[in-house]
CSV table of C-alpha atoms in Angstrom, one decimal:
chain,number,residue,atom,x,y,z
Q,1,MET,CA,98.0,74.0,103.8
Q,2,PRO,CA,100.8,71.9,105.3
Q,3,TYR,CA,104.7,72.5,104.4
Q,4,GLN,CA,107.7,70.7,104.9
Q,5,PHE,CA,110.1,73.0,106.4
Q,6,CYS,CA,108.3,75.7,108.3
Q,7,THR,CA,104.8,76.0,110.0
Q,8,VAL,CA,102.2,78.9,109.5
Q,9,GLN,CA,100.0,80.4,111.9
Q,10,ASP,CA,97.5,83.2,111.3
Q,11,GLU,CA,96.2,84.9,114.4
Q,12,GLY,CA,93.7,87.4,113.2
Q,13,HIS,CA,95.7,89.9,111.0
Q,14,VAL,CA,99.3,88.5,112.2
Q,15,ARG,CA,100.9,85.3,110.3
Q,16,ILE,CA,103.6,83.9,112.3
Q,17,VAL,CA,106.1,81.7,110.4
Q,18,THR,CA,108.1,79.2,112.3
Q,19,LEU,CA,111.4,77.7,110.6
Q,20,ASN,CA,110.9,74.1,111.3
Q,21,ARG,CA,113.9,72.1,110.6
Q,22,PRO,CA,114.8,72.0,114.4
Q,23,GLU,CA,117.4,69.1,113.7
Q,24,VAL,CA,119.7,71.0,111.8
Q,25,LEU,CA,119.3,74.0,114.1
Q,26,ASN,CA,116.7,75.3,111.6
Q,27,ALA,CA,119.1,75.5,108.8
Q,28,LEU,CA,117.8,76.0,105.5
Q,29,HIS,CA,118.4,75.1,101.6
Q,30,ALA,CA,117.2,76.1,98.5
Q,31,ASP,CA,113.8,74.0,98.6
Q,32,ALA,CA,113.1,75.5,102.4
Q,33,ASN,CA,113.6,78.8,100.7
Q,34,ASP,CA,111.5,78.4,97.6
Q,35,GLU,CA,108.5,76.9,100.2
Q,36,LEU,CA,109.1,80.1,102.4
Q,37,ALA,CA,109.1,82.3,99.5
Q,38,THR,CA,105.9,81.0,99.0
Q,39,VAL,CA,104.4,81.6,102.0
Q,40,TRP,CA,105.5,85.0,102.3
Q,41,ASP,CA,104.1,85.8,98.9
Q,42,GLU,CA,100.6,84.8,100.2
Q,43,PHE,CA,101.2,87.2,103.2
Q,44,ALA,CA,101.9,90.3,100.8
Q,45,ALA,CA,99.0,89.3,98.9
Q,46,ARG,CA,96.3,89.1,101.3
Q,47,ASP,CA,94.6,92.2,102.6
Q,48,ASP,CA,93.4,90.4,106.0
Q,49,LEU,CA,97.2,89.8,107.2
Q,50,TRP,CA,99.0,93.1,108.3
Q,51,VAL,CA,101.7,92.0,110.2
Q,52,GLY,CA,104.5,89.1,109.6
Q,53,ILE,CA,106.4,87.0,112.7
Q,54,VAL,CA,109.2,84.7,112.0
Q,55,THR,CA,110.7,82.4,114.6
Q,56,GLY,CA,112.8,79.0,114.7
Q,57,ALA,CA,111.1,75.7,116.1
Q,58,GLY,CA,113.1,74.6,119.8
Q,59,GLU,CA,114.7,76.1,122.3
Q,60,ARG,CA,118.4,76.2,120.7
Q,61,ALA,CA,118.1,78.2,117.4
Q,62,PHE,CA,116.7,80.7,115.3
Q,63,SER,CA,118.2,79.6,112.3
Q,64,ALA,CA,121.9,78.2,111.6
Q,65,GLY,CA,121.8,79.7,108.3
Q,66,ASN,CA,122.8,77.8,105.0
Q,67,ASP,CA,122.7,73.7,105.3
Q,68,LEU,CA,125.9,73.3,104.9
Q,69,LYS,CA,125.7,69.6,104.7
Q,70,VAL,CA,123.8,70.3,101.6
Q,71,GLN,CA,126.4,72.5,99.8
Q,72,ALA,CA,129.3,70.0,100.6
Q,73,GLY,CA,127.1,66.9,99.2
Q,74,GLY,CA,126.8,68.9,95.7
Q,75,LYS,CA,123.2,69.2,95.8
Q,76,ARG,CA,122.9,73.1,96.5
Q,77,ARG,CA,121.4,75.2,93.7
Q,78,PRO,CA,120.9,79.0,93.7
Q,79,ASN,CA,118.2,80.6,95.8
Q,80,GLY,CA,115.0,82.0,94.3
Q,81,PRO,CA,114.6,85.5,93.6
Q,82,ARG,CA,113.5,86.0,97.0
Q,83,GLY,CA,116.4,85.0,98.8
Q,84,PHE,CA,117.0,83.2,102.0
Q,85,ALA,CA,114.0,82.2,104.1
Q,86,GLY,CA,112.2,83.9,101.2
Q,87,ILE,CA,112.7,87.6,102.6
Q,88,CYS,CA,116.1,88.7,102.2
Q,89,SER,CA,115.6,89.5,98.7
Q,90,ARG,CA,112.4,90.8,99.0
Q,91,PHE,CA,112.5,94.7,98.9
Q,92,ASP,CA,108.8,95.3,97.9
Q,93,LEU,CA,107.1,94.4,101.0
Q,94,THR,CA,105.6,97.4,103.1
Q,95,LYS,CA,104.2,95.2,105.6
Q,96,PRO,CA,106.0,95.1,108.8
Q,97,LEU,CA,108.0,91.9,109.7
Q,98,ILE,CA,109.4,91.1,113.4
Q,99,ALA,CA,112.0,88.8,114.0
Q,100,ALA,CA,111.7,86.4,117.1
Q,101,VAL,CA,115.0,85.3,117.7
Q,102,ASN,CA,115.4,82.2,120.3
Q,103,GLY,CA,118.8,80.8,120.0
Q,104,VAL,CA,121.2,80.7,117.6
Q,105,ALA,CA,121.2,83.5,114.6
Q,106,MET,CA,124.0,82.7,112.5
Q,107,GLY,CA,124.8,83.8,108.8
Q,108,GLY,CA,121.6,83.4,106.5
Q,109,GLY,CA,119.7,83.1,109.9
Q,110,PHE,CA,121.0,86.5,111.4
Q,111,GLU,CA,120.5,87.7,107.7
Q,112,THR,CA,116.5,86.6,107.8
Q,113,ALA,CA,116.8,88.7,111.3
Q,114,LEU,CA,117.9,91.6,109.6
Q,115,ALA,CA,115.7,91.9,106.8
Q,116,CYS,CA,112.9,92.1,109.5
Q,117,ASP,CA,112.2,95.5,110.9
Q,118,ILE,CA,112.0,94.8,114.5
Q,119,ILE,CA,114.4,92.1,116.5
Q,120,ILE,CA,113.4,90.9,119.6
Q,121,ALA,CA,115.8,88.1,121.0
Q,122,ALA,CA,116.0,85.8,123.9
Q,123,GLU,CA,118.9,85.9,126.3
Q,124,ASN,CA,120.2,82.9,124.7
Q,125,ALA,CA,120.4,84.4,121.2
Q,126,VAL,CA,123.8,84.6,119.7
Q,127,PHE,CA,124.6,86.5,116.3
Q,128,ALA,CA,127.3,86.3,113.9
Q,129,LEU,CA,128.1,86.2,110.1
Q,130,PRO,CA,130.5,83.5,109.8
Q,131,GLU,CA,130.5,82.7,106.0
Q,132,PRO,CA,134.5,84.1,106.0
Q,133,ARG,CA,135.4,81.2,108.0
Q,134,VAL,CA,133.9,78.8,105.6
Q,135,GLY,CA,135.3,80.5,102.4
Q,136,LEU,CA,132.1,82.4,101.7
Q,137,ILE,CA,130.4,85.8,102.1
Q,138,ALA,CA,127.4,87.2,103.7
Q,139,GLY,CA,125.6,87.6,100.5
Q,140,GLY,CA,122.1,87.3,101.6
Q,141,GLY,CA,122.1,90.9,102.4
Q,142,GLY,CA,124.6,90.7,105.4
Q,143,VAL,CA,127.1,92.6,104.1
Q,144,HIS,CA,124.9,95.1,103.2
Q,145,ARG,CA,122.0,95.3,105.9
Q,146,LEU,CA,124.7,95.5,108.8
Q,147,PRO,CA,127.0,98.3,108.1
Q,148,ARG,CA,123.1,100.1,107.4
Q,149,SER,CA,122.2,99.1,110.8
Q,150,ILE,CA,124.9,99.6,113.2
Q,151,PRO,CA,128.2,101.9,113.0
Q,152,ILE,CA,130.4,100.9,109.8
Q,153,LYS,CA,133.4,99.9,111.9
Q,154,LYS,CA,131.2,97.9,114.2
Q,155,ALA,CA,129.9,96.3,111.7
Q,156,MET,CA,133.3,95.3,109.9
Q,157,GLY,CA,134.2,94.0,113.4
Q,158,MET,CA,131.6,91.3,113.0
Q,159,ILE,CA,131.7,90.9,109.1
Q,160,LEU,CA,135.6,90.5,108.8
Q,161,THR,CA,136.0,88.3,111.8
Q,162,GLY,CA,132.8,86.2,111.9
Q,163,ARG,CA,132.9,86.7,115.4
Q,164,ARG,CA,129.9,85.6,117.4
Q,165,VAL,CA,128.0,88.2,119.2
Q,166,PRO,CA,126.1,87.7,122.4
Q,167,VAL,CA,122.3,89.7,122.8
Q,168,ARG,CA,123.5,92.3,125.0
Q,169,GLU,CA,126.2,93.7,123.0
Q,170,GLY,CA,123.4,93.1,120.0
Q,171,PHE,CA,121.2,95.5,122.1
Q,172,GLU,CA,124.3,97.8,122.5
Q,173,LEU,CA,125.1,97.9,118.8
Q,174,GLY,CA,121.8,99.0,117.6
Q,175,PHE,CA,120.6,95.9,115.6
Q,176,VAL,CA,118.3,94.1,118.5
Q,177,THR,CA,115.1,96.0,119.3
Q,178,GLU,CA,114.4,94.2,122.8
Q,179,VAL,CA,116.2,91.6,124.8
Q,180,VAL,CA,113.4,89.5,126.8
Q,181,PRO,CA,114.2,86.5,129.2
Q,182,GLU,CA,115.0,82.6,127.2
Q,183,GLY,CA,111.5,81.3,126.0
Q,184,GLN,CA,109.9,84.8,125.8
Q,185,ALA,CA,110.9,86.0,122.6
Q,186,LEU,CA,107.4,84.8,120.4
Q,187,ALA,CA,105.4,85.9,123.4
Q,188,SER,CA,107.5,89.7,123.3
Q,189,ALA,CA,106.8,89.6,119.6
Q,190,ARG,CA,103.3,89.0,119.4
Q,191,ARG,CA,103.1,92.0,122.0
Q,192,TRP,CA,105.1,94.2,119.5
Q,193,ALA,CA,102.5,93.1,116.7
Q,194,ALA,CA,99.7,94.3,119.0
Q,195,MET,CA,101.3,97.5,119.8
Q,196,ILE,CA,101.5,97.9,115.6
Q,197,LEU,CA,97.9,96.4,115.3
Q,198,GLU,CA,96.7,99.5,116.9
Q,199,CYS,CA,98.0,102.0,114.3
Q,200,SER,CA,96.5,102.3,111.0
Q,201,PRO,CA,97.7,99.4,108.7
Q,202,LYS,CA,98.3,101.7,105.5
Q,203,ALA,CA,99.9,104.4,107.7
Q,204,VAL,CA,102.0,101.6,109.4
Q,205,ARG,CA,103.2,100.8,105.7
Q,206,ALA,CA,103.6,104.3,104.1
Q,207,SER,CA,106.2,104.7,107.3
Q,208,LYS,CA,108.1,101.6,106.5
Q,209,GLN,CA,108.5,102.5,102.9
Q,210,ALA,CA,109.3,106.1,103.5
Q,211,SER,CA,112.0,105.1,106.2
Q,212,TYR,CA,113.7,102.9,104.2
Q,213,HIS,CA,113.6,104.5,100.9
Q,214,GLY,CA,114.2,107.8,102.3
Q,215,LEU,CA,117.3,106.7,103.2
Q,216,ASP,CA,118.5,106.1,99.5
Q,217,GLU,CA,117.7,110.1,98.8
Q,218,PRO,CA,120.9,112.1,98.6
Q,219,THR,CA,119.8,114.6,101.0
Q,220,LEU,CA,117.1,114.5,103.8
Q,221,GLU,CA,115.3,117.3,101.8
Q,222,GLN,CA,114.8,115.2,98.9
Q,223,ALA,CA,113.7,112.3,101.2
Q,224,MET,CA,111.2,114.6,103.0
Q,225,ARG,CA,109.9,116.2,99.5
Q,226,THR,CA,109.1,112.8,97.9
Q,227,ILE,CA,105.6,111.3,98.1
Q,228,TYR,CA,106.4,107.6,98.1
Q,229,PRO,CA,103.3,105.3,96.7
Q,230,ALA,CA,102.8,103.8,99.7
Q,231,GLN,CA,102.1,107.3,101.3
Q,232,ARG,CA,100.3,108.5,98.3
Q,233,GLU,CA,97.6,105.2,99.0
Q,234,ASN,CA,97.5,106.2,102.7
Q,235,LEU,CA,96.4,109.9,101.9
Q,236,GLU,CA,93.8,108.6,99.6
Q,237,SER,CA,92.5,105.8,101.9
Q,238,GLN,CA,89.0,105.4,104.0
Q,239,ASP,CA,91.8,104.9,107.5
Q,240,TYR,CA,92.9,108.8,106.4
Q,241,ILE,CA,89.8,110.0,107.6
Q,242,GLU,CA,88.7,107.5,110.0
Q,243,GLY,CA,92.1,108.2,112.7
Q,244,PRO,CA,91.0,112.1,113.4
Q,245,ARG,CA,87.4,111.2,113.2
Q,246,ALA,CA,88.1,108.6,115.9
Q,247,PHE,CA,90.4,110.5,117.8
Q,248,ALA,CA,87.6,113.4,117.6
Q,249,GLU,CA,84.8,111.4,118.8
Q,250,LYS,CA,87.0,110.0,121.8
Q,251,ARG,CA,86.9,106.3,120.7
Q,252,LYS,CA,89.3,103.5,119.2
Q,253,PRO,CA,89.9,103.8,115.5
Q,254,ASN,CA,88.1,100.8,113.4
Q,255,TRP,CA,91.1,100.3,110.9
Q,256,ARG,CA,89.6,98.7,108.0
Q,257,ASN,CA,92.9,98.6,105.4
Q,258,GLN,CA,90.5,100.4,102.8
């Protein structure tokens, strides 16, 4: 179906969502966020979609974040329960997400990337949480996800100043997974998606859920002794048998997500 604020392309088991407001550096408002929530709801529900990629239209920006002109015009309304870009407040998605960052990722744009599991960034990518400079805070997850992604003092150096961080520094800090030449972020994200698809989709989801939920456990022992729901689903799946069988038979596994 056609969308107003994004484009959606399904390539086999991969969904590619492109934020499509290049005239405003892919800044988003509540209507766009609602549309994207619907896109990601469908992605979560469909058994044939295993990996998601989000990127921005054009060469200048992934997303400049919240559309401040809409807010200044008095037209802003609260985002829906799924948050900015339809994913920043989505805590139940076990399918992996990859951000292909091409250019500016500011405010909600950076928060969208942080809500993904892997960030692939082009050489021209720039990251920031500049909300305090306009009297706001990065309440779409930035003030919480960034300190959980990099050392707290480094995170606060970004959060309290709103300063812009170039891609190489982002890689050194640890929130960028890979730096690629300008114009190659989406191609590299597709390559990472292909590597993920070599693995059992249920095992991938179990690994994601256990990793994130385990961080919330009070001790390492508690995290390791807990069997998370996606982990249980994987243990009871046909793919749990198919993987070792394919290894023993010296062939590639035929993952069925069952």
